[in-house]
PDB file of C-alpha atoms in Angstrom:
ATOM      1  CA  MET A 177      35.021  10.630 -32.597  1.00 52.00           C
ATOM      2  CA  ARG A 178      34.679   7.068 -31.725  1.00 59.00           C
ATOM      3  CA  ALA A 179      34.969   5.674 -28.495  1.00 59.00           C
ATOM      4  CA  THR A 180      38.221   3.241 -27.685  1.00 64.00           C
ATOM      5  CA  ARG A 181      37.597  -0.170 -26.445  1.00 64.00           C
ATOM      6  CA  PRO A 182      40.017  -1.638 -24.090  1.00 64.00           C
ATOM      7  CA  GLU A 183      43.041  -3.572 -26.135  1.00 65.00           C
ATOM      8  CA  GLY A 184      41.974  -7.480 -26.035  1.00 64.00           C
ATOM      9  CA  TRP A 185      38.116  -6.604 -25.680  1.00 63.00           C
ATOM     10  CA  GLN A 186      36.116  -9.322 -27.290  1.00 63.00           C
ATOM     11  CA  PRO A 187      32.431  -8.783 -27.763  1.00 64.00           C
ATOM     12  CA  PRO A 188      30.333 -10.906 -25.889  1.00 60.00           C
ATOM     13  CA  PRO A 189      29.398 -14.075 -27.845  1.00 64.00           C
ATOM     14  CA  LYS A 190      26.072 -14.612 -29.820  1.00 67.00           C
ATOM     15  CA  PRO A 191      24.286 -16.562 -27.664  1.00 70.00           C
ATOM     16  CA  GLN A 192      24.813 -14.522 -24.716  1.00 73.00           C
ATOM     17  CA  ARG A 193      23.972 -11.262 -27.007  1.00 74.00           C
ATOM     18  CA  ARG A 194      20.706 -12.686 -27.810  1.00 77.00           C
ATOM     19  CA  TYR A 195      20.057 -13.517 -23.965  1.00 78.00           C
ATOM     20  CA  LEU A 196      21.122  -9.899 -22.723  1.00 80.00           C
ATOM     21  CA  ARG A 197      18.687  -8.052 -25.503  1.00 81.00           C
ATOM     22  CA  TRP A 198      15.930 -10.340 -24.630  1.00 85.00           C
ATOM     23  CA  LEU A 199      16.598  -9.557 -20.730  1.00 82.00           C
ATOM     24  CA  ILE A 200      16.737  -5.749 -22.041  1.00 86.00           C
ATOM     25  CA  VAL A 201      13.165  -6.176 -23.733  1.00 83.00           C
ATOM     26  CA  ALA A 202      11.826  -8.177 -20.809  1.00 84.00           C
ATOM     27  CA  ILE A 203      12.644  -5.548 -18.257  1.00 87.00           C
ATOM     28  CA  MET A 204      11.742  -2.512 -20.293  1.00 89.00           C
ATOM     29  CA  ALA A 205       8.063  -4.240 -21.165  1.00 89.00           C
ATOM     30  CA  SER A 206       7.588  -4.948 -18.256  1.00 87.00           C
ATOM     31  CA  ILE A 207       8.312  -1.094 -16.647  1.00 91.00           C
ATOM     32  CA  VAL A 208       5.412  -0.146 -19.357  1.00 91.00           C
ATOM     33  CA  VAL A 209       2.682  -2.578 -18.510  1.00 91.00           C
ATOM     34  CA  SER A 210       3.524  -1.664 -14.781  1.00 93.00           C
ATOM     35  CA  ILE A 211       3.472   2.077 -15.413  1.00 94.00           C
ATOM     36  CA  ALA A 212      -0.086   1.447 -17.609  1.00 94.00           C
ATOM     37  CA  LEU A 213      -1.420  -0.441 -14.668  1.00 94.00           C
ATOM     38  CA  VAL A 214      -1.041   2.763 -12.232  1.00 96.00           C
ATOM     39  CA  LEU A 215      -0.907   5.901 -14.109  1.00 96.00           C
ATOM     40  CA  PRO A 216      -4.956   5.548 -15.178  1.00 97.00           C
ATOM     41  CA  LEU A 217      -5.445   5.482 -10.825  1.00 97.00           C
ATOM     42  CA  ARG A 218      -4.374   9.102 -11.125  1.00 97.00           C
ATOM     43  CA  TRP A 219      -7.818   9.891 -12.390  1.00 96.00           C
ATOM     44  CA  PHE A 220      -9.839   6.964 -12.258  1.00 97.00           C
ATOM     45  CA  ALA A 221     -11.229   4.769  -9.425  1.00 96.00           C
ATOM     46  CA  PRO A 222     -10.623   1.071  -9.847  1.00 96.00           C
ATOM     47  CA  GLY A 223     -13.340  -1.039 -10.523  1.00 92.00           C
ATOM     48  CA  THR A 224     -12.138  -3.638  -8.048  1.00 95.00           C
ATOM     49  CA  THR A 225      -8.631  -5.317  -7.121  1.00 97.00           C
ATOM     50  CA  ALA A 226      -7.240  -8.525  -6.204  1.00 96.00           C
ATOM     51  CA  PHE A 227      -8.118  -8.719  -2.703  1.00 96.00           C
ATOM     52  CA  MET A 228     -11.813  -8.008  -3.922  1.00 97.00           C
ATOM     53  CA  LEU A 229     -11.596 -10.838  -6.984  1.00 96.00           C
ATOM     54  CA  ARG A 230     -10.383 -13.487  -3.920  1.00 94.00           C
ATOM     55  CA  ASP A 231     -13.077 -12.394  -1.306  1.00 95.00           C
ATOM     56  CA  ASP A 232     -14.236 -15.593   0.040  1.00 93.00           C
ATOM     57  CA  SER A 233     -16.364 -14.260   3.248  1.00 93.00           C
ATOM     58  CA  GLY A 234     -19.344 -15.188   1.538  1.00 92.00           C
ATOM     59  CA  ARG A 235     -20.676 -11.360   1.555  1.00 94.00           C
ATOM     60  CA  ASP A 236     -22.862 -10.835  -1.677  1.00 91.00           C
ATOM     61  CA  PRO A 237     -22.413  -8.256  -3.224  1.00 95.00           C
ATOM     62  CA  LEU A 238     -19.567  -7.082  -1.462  1.00 97.00           C
ATOM     63  CA  LEU A 239     -19.344  -3.734   0.694  1.00 97.00           C
ATOM     64  CA  HIS A 240     -17.658  -1.167  -1.262  1.00 97.00           C
ATOM     65  CA  VAL A 241     -18.296   2.571  -1.993  1.00 92.00           C
ATOM     66  CA  TRP A 242     -15.876   4.950  -3.532  1.00 96.00           C
ATOM     67  CA  THR A 243     -15.412   8.168  -1.489  1.00 97.00           C
ATOM     68  CA  PRO A 244     -13.912  11.001  -3.197  1.00 97.00           C
ATOM     69  CA  TRP A 245     -10.866  12.449  -0.877  1.00 97.00           C
ATOM     70  CA  GLU A 246     -13.262  15.555  -0.183  1.00 96.00           C
ATOM     71  CA  GLU A 247     -15.551  13.511   1.365  1.00 97.00           C
ATOM     72  CA  ILE A 248     -13.520  11.375   3.192  1.00 97.00           C
ATOM     73  CA  GLY A 249     -12.490  13.974   6.353  1.00 95.00           C
ATOM     74  CA  SER A 250      -9.791  14.126   8.372  1.00 96.00           C
ATOM     75  CA  ALA A 251     -10.503  11.449  10.879  1.00 97.00           C
ATOM     76  CA  MET A 252      -9.589   8.516   9.047  1.00 98.00           C
ATOM     77  CA  PRO A 253      -6.804   9.466   6.990  1.00 98.00           C
ATOM     78  CA  LEU A 254      -5.114  10.766  10.272  1.00 98.00           C
ATOM     79  CA  ALA A 255      -5.898   7.475  11.859  1.00 98.00           C
ATOM     80  CA  VAL A 256      -4.357   5.206   9.193  1.00 98.00           C
ATOM     81  CA  VAL A 257      -1.447   7.011   8.855  1.00 97.00           C
ATOM     82  CA  ALA A 258      -0.827   7.000  12.487  1.00 97.00           C
ATOM     83  CA  ALA A 259      -1.677   3.290  12.928  1.00 96.00           C
ATOM     84  CA  GLU A 260       0.100   2.005   9.448  1.00 95.00           C
ATOM     85  CA  ASP A 261       2.410   4.526   8.368  1.00 95.00           C
ATOM     86  CA  GLN A 262       3.842   7.621  10.226  1.00 94.00           C
ATOM     87  CA  ARG A 263       6.707   8.362   7.458  1.00 93.00           C
ATOM     88  CA  PHE A 264       4.357   7.930   4.540  1.00 95.00           C
ATOM     89  CA  ALA A 265       4.424  11.367   3.757  1.00 93.00           C
ATOM     90  CA  ASP A 266       8.273  11.114   3.842  1.00 92.00           C
ATOM     91  CA  HIS A 267       9.299   8.155   2.194  1.00 92.00           C
ATOM     92  CA  PHE A 268       9.141   7.111  -1.689  1.00 91.00           C
ATOM     93  CA  GLY A 269       7.279   4.139  -0.879  1.00 91.00           C
ATOM     94  CA  LEU A 270      10.012   1.633   0.647  1.00 90.00           C
ATOM     95  CA  ASP A 271      10.982   2.397   4.580  1.00 84.00           C
ATOM     96  CA  VAL A 272      14.177   0.791   3.960  1.00 80.00           C
ATOM     97  CA  ASP A 273      14.603   0.505   7.907  1.00 77.00           C
ATOM     98  CA  SER A 274      11.655  -1.387   8.388  1.00 71.00           C
ATOM     99  CA  ILE A 275      12.267  -3.528   5.317  1.00 67.00           C
ATOM    100  CA  GLN A 276      16.083  -4.553   6.608  1.00 70.00           C
ATOM    101  CA  GLN A 277      14.652  -5.331  10.127  1.00 72.00           C
ATOM    102  CA  SER A 278      12.654  -7.865   8.264  1.00 64.00           C
ATOM    103  CA  LEU A 279      14.724  -8.848   6.211  1.00 66.00           C
ATOM    104  CA  ASP A 280      16.813  -9.536   9.235  1.00 65.00           C
ATOM    105  CA  GLU A 281      14.374 -11.565  11.489  1.00 63.00           C
ATOM    106  CA  ALA A 282      13.862 -13.779   8.455  1.00 61.00           C
ATOM    107  CA  GLU A 283      17.414 -14.486   8.285  1.00 68.00           C
ATOM    108  CA  ARG A 284      17.215 -15.643  12.040  1.00 61.00           C
ATOM    109  CA  GLY A 285      14.098 -17.944  11.228  1.00 65.00           C
ATOM    110  CA  GLU A 286      11.505 -15.273  12.978  1.00 53.00           C
ATOM    111  CA  GLY A 287       9.501 -15.376   9.823  1.00 53.00           C
ATOM    112  CA  LEU A 288       8.919 -12.730   7.259  1.00 52.00           C
ATOM    113  CA  ARG A 289       6.664  -9.821   8.790  1.00 50.00           C
ATOM    114  CA  GLY A 290       4.828  -6.852   6.842  1.00 55.00           C
ATOM    115  CA  ALA A 291       7.029  -4.200   6.963  1.00 64.00           C
ATOM    116  CA  SER A 292       4.979  -2.028   4.725  1.00 88.00           C
ATOM    117  CA  THR A 293       4.056   1.020   3.751  1.00 95.00           C
ATOM    118  CA  ILE A 294       0.768   2.392   2.923  1.00 97.00           C
ATOM    119  CA  THR A 295       2.055   2.582  -0.525  1.00 97.00           C
ATOM    120  CA  GLN A 296       3.282  -1.191  -0.520  1.00 96.00           C
ATOM    121  CA  GLN A 297      -0.347  -2.368   1.274  1.00 96.00           C
ATOM    122  CA  LEU A 298      -1.870  -0.351  -1.673  1.00 97.00           C
ATOM    123  CA  ALA A 299       0.048  -1.993  -4.429  1.00 97.00           C
ATOM    124  CA  LYS A 300      -0.783  -5.910  -2.744  1.00 96.00           C
ATOM    125  CA  ASN A 301      -4.118  -4.887  -2.268  1.00 96.00           C
ATOM    126  CA  LEU A 302      -4.828  -3.443  -6.186  1.00 97.00           C
ATOM    127  CA  TYR A 303      -2.346  -6.093  -7.366  1.00 96.00           C
ATOM    128  CA  LEU A 304      -0.883  -9.051  -5.526  1.00 95.00           C
ATOM    129  CA  THR A 305      -2.110 -11.700  -3.104  1.00 89.00           C
ATOM    130  CA  PRO A 306      -1.549 -11.703   0.932  1.00 87.00           C
ATOM    131  CA  SER A 307       1.279 -14.230   0.800  1.00 84.00           C
ATOM    132  CA  ARG A 308       4.270 -13.731   2.518  1.00 80.00           C
ATOM    133  CA  SER A 309       6.906 -14.814   0.178  1.00 84.00           C
ATOM    134  CA  PHE A 310       9.714 -13.128  -1.148  1.00 85.00           C
ATOM    135  CA  ILE A 311       8.510 -13.345  -4.717  1.00 89.00           C
ATOM    136  CA  ARG A 312       5.613 -11.054  -3.577  1.00 89.00           C
ATOM    137  CA  LYS A 313       7.369  -8.507  -1.472  1.00 88.00           C
ATOM    138  CA  ALA A 314       9.926  -7.948  -4.305  1.00 90.00           C
ATOM    139  CA  LEU A 315       7.023  -7.762  -6.585  1.00 93.00           C
ATOM    140  CA  GLU A 316       4.913  -5.370  -3.747  1.00 94.00           C
ATOM    141  CA  ALA A 317       7.768  -3.221  -3.631  1.00 93.00           C
ATOM    142  CA  TYR A 318       8.593  -2.645  -7.185  1.00 94.00           C
ATOM    143  CA  LEU A 319       4.924  -1.663  -8.048  1.00 96.00           C
ATOM    144  CA  ALA A 320       5.401   0.734  -5.019  1.00 96.00           C
ATOM    145  CA  VAL A 321       7.856   2.768  -6.534  1.00 95.00           C
ATOM    146  CA  VAL A 322       5.533   2.803  -9.632  1.00 97.00           C
ATOM    147  CA  ILE A 323       3.118   3.790  -7.718  1.00 97.00           C
ATOM    148  CA  GLU A 324       5.258   6.860  -6.299  1.00 97.00           C
ATOM    149  CA  THR A 325       6.295   7.557  -9.444  1.00 96.00           C
ATOM    150  CA  CYS A 326       2.992   8.315 -11.123  1.00 97.00           C
ATOM    151  CA  LEU A 327       0.730   9.587  -8.094  1.00 97.00           C
ATOM    152  CA  PRO A 328       0.998  11.884  -5.521  1.00 97.00           C
ATOM    153  CA  LYS A 329       0.514  11.386  -2.231  1.00 97.00           C
ATOM    154  CA  ARG A 330      -2.991  12.341  -1.388  1.00 97.00           C
ATOM    155  CA  ARG A 331      -4.047  10.445  -4.333  1.00 98.00           C
ATOM    156  CA  ILE A 332      -2.031   7.284  -2.990  1.00 98.00           C
ATOM    157  CA  LEU A 333      -3.825   7.891   0.449  1.00 98.00           C
ATOM    158  CA  GLU A 334      -7.317   8.455  -0.945  1.00 98.00           C
ATOM    159  CA  LEU A 335      -7.138   5.123  -3.242  1.00 98.00           C
ATOM    160  CA  TYR A 336      -5.938   3.486   0.071  1.00 98.00           C
ATOM    161  CA  LEU A 337      -8.370   4.593   2.205  1.00 98.00           C
ATOM    162  CA  ASN A 338     -10.818   3.533  -0.646  1.00 98.00           C
ATOM    163  CA  ILE A 339      -9.521  -0.451  -1.269  1.00 97.00           C
ATOM    164  CA  ILE A 340      -8.552  -1.571   2.418  1.00 97.00           C
ATOM    165  CA  GLU A 341     -10.917  -4.283   3.988  1.00 97.00           C
ATOM    166  CA  LEU A 342     -11.974  -3.230   7.350  1.00 97.00           C
ATOM    167  CA  GLY A 343     -14.172  -6.533   7.790  1.00 96.00           C
ATOM    168  CA  PRO A 344     -15.541  -9.922   6.081  1.00 96.00           C
ATOM    169  CA  GLY A 345     -16.523  -8.158   2.672  1.00 97.00           C
ATOM    170  CA  ILE A 346     -16.385  -4.756   3.604  1.00 98.00           C
ATOM    171  CA  TYR A 347     -13.868  -2.724   1.463  1.00 98.00           C
ATOM    172  CA  GLY A 348     -13.099   0.994   1.734  1.00 97.00           C
ATOM    173  CA  VAL A 349     -13.762   3.654   4.727  1.00 98.00           C
ATOM    174  CA  GLY A 350     -17.365   4.917   3.091  1.00 97.00           C
ATOM    175  CA  ALA A 351     -18.530   1.528   3.103  1.00 98.00           C
ATOM    176  CA  ALA A 352     -17.135   0.506   6.743  1.00 98.00           C
ATOM    177  CA  SER A 353     -18.242   3.777   7.954  1.00 98.00           C
ATOM    178  CA  GLN A 354     -21.901   3.019   7.412  1.00 97.00           C
ATOM    179  CA  HIS A 355     -21.985  -0.577   7.938  1.00 98.00           C
ATOM    180  CA  PHE A 356     -20.420   0.069  11.481  1.00 98.00           C
ATOM    181  CA  PHE A 357     -21.305   3.386  12.342  1.00 98.00           C
ATOM    182  CA  ALA A 358     -24.213   4.172  10.214  1.00 98.00           C
ATOM    183  CA  LYS A 359     -22.907   7.548   9.361  1.00 97.00           C
ATOM    184  CA  SER A 360     -20.443   8.881   6.121  1.00 97.00           C
ATOM    185  CA  ALA A 361     -16.813   8.745   6.472  1.00 97.00           C
ATOM    186  CA  SER A 362     -16.757  12.627   6.772  1.00 97.00           C
ATOM    187  CA  GLU A 363     -18.899  11.915  10.375  1.00 98.00           C
ATOM    188  CA  LEU A 364     -16.309   9.560  11.825  1.00 98.00           C
ATOM    189  CA  SER A 365     -14.918  11.334  14.958  1.00 97.00           C
ATOM    190  CA  ASP A 366     -11.399  10.371  16.163  1.00 98.00           C
ATOM    191  CA  ALA A 367     -12.905   7.325  18.109  1.00 98.00           C
ATOM    192  CA  GLU A 368     -14.806   5.805  15.515  1.00 98.00           C
ATOM    193  CA  ALA A 369     -11.720   5.826  12.703  1.00 98.00           C
ATOM    194  CA  ALA A 370      -9.331   4.523  15.481  1.00 98.00           C
ATOM    195  CA  LEU A 371     -11.337   1.913  15.883  1.00 98.00           C
ATOM    196  CA  LEU A 372     -11.564   1.267  12.213  1.00 98.00           C
ATOM    197  CA  ALA A 373      -7.673   1.502  12.091  1.00 98.00           C
ATOM    198  CA  ALA A 374      -7.218  -0.768  14.562  1.00 98.00           C
ATOM    199  CA  VAL A 375      -8.266  -3.840  13.135  1.00 97.00           C
ATOM    200  CA  LEU A 376      -5.863  -3.035  10.000  1.00 95.00           C
ATOM    201  CA  PRO A 377      -3.213  -5.756  10.659  1.00 91.00           C
ATOM    202  CA  ASN A 378      -6.314  -8.398  10.243  1.00 94.00           C
ATOM    203  CA  PRO A 379      -9.677  -6.872   9.915  1.00 95.00           C
ATOM    204  CA  ILE A 380     -11.205 -10.743   9.533  1.00 93.00           C
ATOM    205  CA  ARG A 381     -10.094 -11.995  13.054  1.00 95.00           C
ATOM    206  CA  LEU A 382     -10.169  -8.247  14.457  1.00 97.00           C
ATOM    207  CA  LYS A 383     -13.444  -6.888  14.583  1.00 96.00           C
ATOM    208  CA  VAL A 384     -14.765  -3.605  14.630  1.00 97.00           C
ATOM    209  CA  ASP A 385     -18.239  -4.282  16.120  1.00 95.00           C
ATOM    210  CA  ALA A 386     -17.134  -6.952  19.158  1.00 96.00           C
ATOM    211  CA  PRO A 387     -13.371  -5.496  19.474  1.00 97.00           C
ATOM    212  CA  SER A 388     -11.312  -7.377  21.596  1.00 97.00           C
ATOM    213  CA  ASP A 389      -8.993  -5.883  24.863  1.00 97.00           C
ATOM    214  CA  TYR A 390      -6.048  -6.064  21.853  1.00 97.00           C
ATOM    215  CA  VAL A 391      -8.044  -3.779  19.484  1.00 97.00           C
ATOM    216  CA  ARG A 392      -9.033  -1.634  22.389  1.00 98.00           C
ATOM    217  CA  GLU A 393      -5.477  -0.785  23.445  1.00 98.00           C
ATOM    218  CA  ARG A 394      -4.503  -0.363  20.282  1.00 98.00           C
ATOM    219  CA  GLN A 395      -7.277   1.673  19.447  1.00 98.00           C
ATOM    220  CA  GLN A 396      -6.309   3.916  22.382  1.00 98.00           C
ATOM    221  CA  TRP A 397      -2.548   3.917  20.968  1.00 98.00           C
ATOM    222  CA  VAL A 398      -3.956   5.235  17.574  1.00 98.00           C
ATOM    223  CA  LEU A 399      -5.888   8.211  19.104  1.00 98.00           C
ATOM    224  CA  GLY A 400      -2.829   9.338  21.163  1.00 97.00           C
ATOM    225  CA  GLN A 401      -0.725   9.423  17.816  1.00 98.00           C
ATOM    226  CA  MET A 402      -4.012  11.003  15.800  1.00 98.00           C
ATOM    227  CA  ARG A 403      -3.733  13.811  18.036  1.00 97.00           C
ATOM    228  CA  ARG A 404       0.018  14.152  17.817  1.00 97.00           C
ATOM    229  CA  LEU A 405      -0.248  14.321  13.993  1.00 96.00           C
ATOM    230  CA  ARG A 406      -3.062  16.642  13.947  1.00 96.00           C
ATOM    231  CA  ASN A 407      -1.477  18.689  16.247  1.00 96.00           C
ATOM    232  CA  GLU A 408       1.698  18.810  13.899  1.00 94.00           C
ATOM    233  CA  ALA A 409      -1.062  19.561  11.154  1.00 95.00           C
ATOM    234  CA  TRP A 410      -0.030  16.672   9.085  1.00 94.00           C
ATOM    235  CA  LEU A 411      -2.549  16.668   6.502  1.00 93.00           C
ATOM    236  CA  THR A 412      -1.310  19.912   5.285  1.00 92.00           C
ATOM    237  CA  ARG A 413       1.987  18.145   4.138  1.00 90.00           C
ATOM    238  CA  LEU A 414      -0.170  16.272   1.218  1.00 88.00           C
ATOM    239  CA  GLU A 415      -1.368  19.387  -0.064  1.00 78.00           C
TER     240      GLU A 415
END
């Protein structure tokens, strides 16, 4: 049975149909490309990231050691979740409430603040730049949804812990724990993990090896949040 069309219906003019067809093709192509970029990360570690490629710290070579989830321990996962994204286990890549608050503040002329989830930060570090433009934030949000679609939560957190910058030219918890504490990631104490997480807002200005009063205050707050998350057996939610 043929579908009936409303009386007076006319097909779009040919140029408009052509543009619509190309728009659909472009959207589908972007989806395929983004999935092709993300899906292999389910099984393979990234060789580098956009942030590593543009690193201007002067450190050569960069410090980066891939550390599998089983060798990371529990302190650092709890620390970054406590510090950066306590809704990580519940959202689908975007914290809608925080995004709306950030947009409202931008409309009032207060600047565009982060409001990024761990998944968004992973997308930014892997593929984008640290700029604060709306275009970059839109791409970050889109890629975060693709990442959440293609990868399980534990893998997302494992990737994040391995590629975040924790000091000038120092990427990932494996390299950071060896550089700052001369120990493996699994041996980090809660206080050491909290100190690493405390510098995440700006690991160039905030120093793990010369912590300011602000960093120490933030470290203590992260420690309190870690204790609560551990008492709630938060990490079991990723299994």
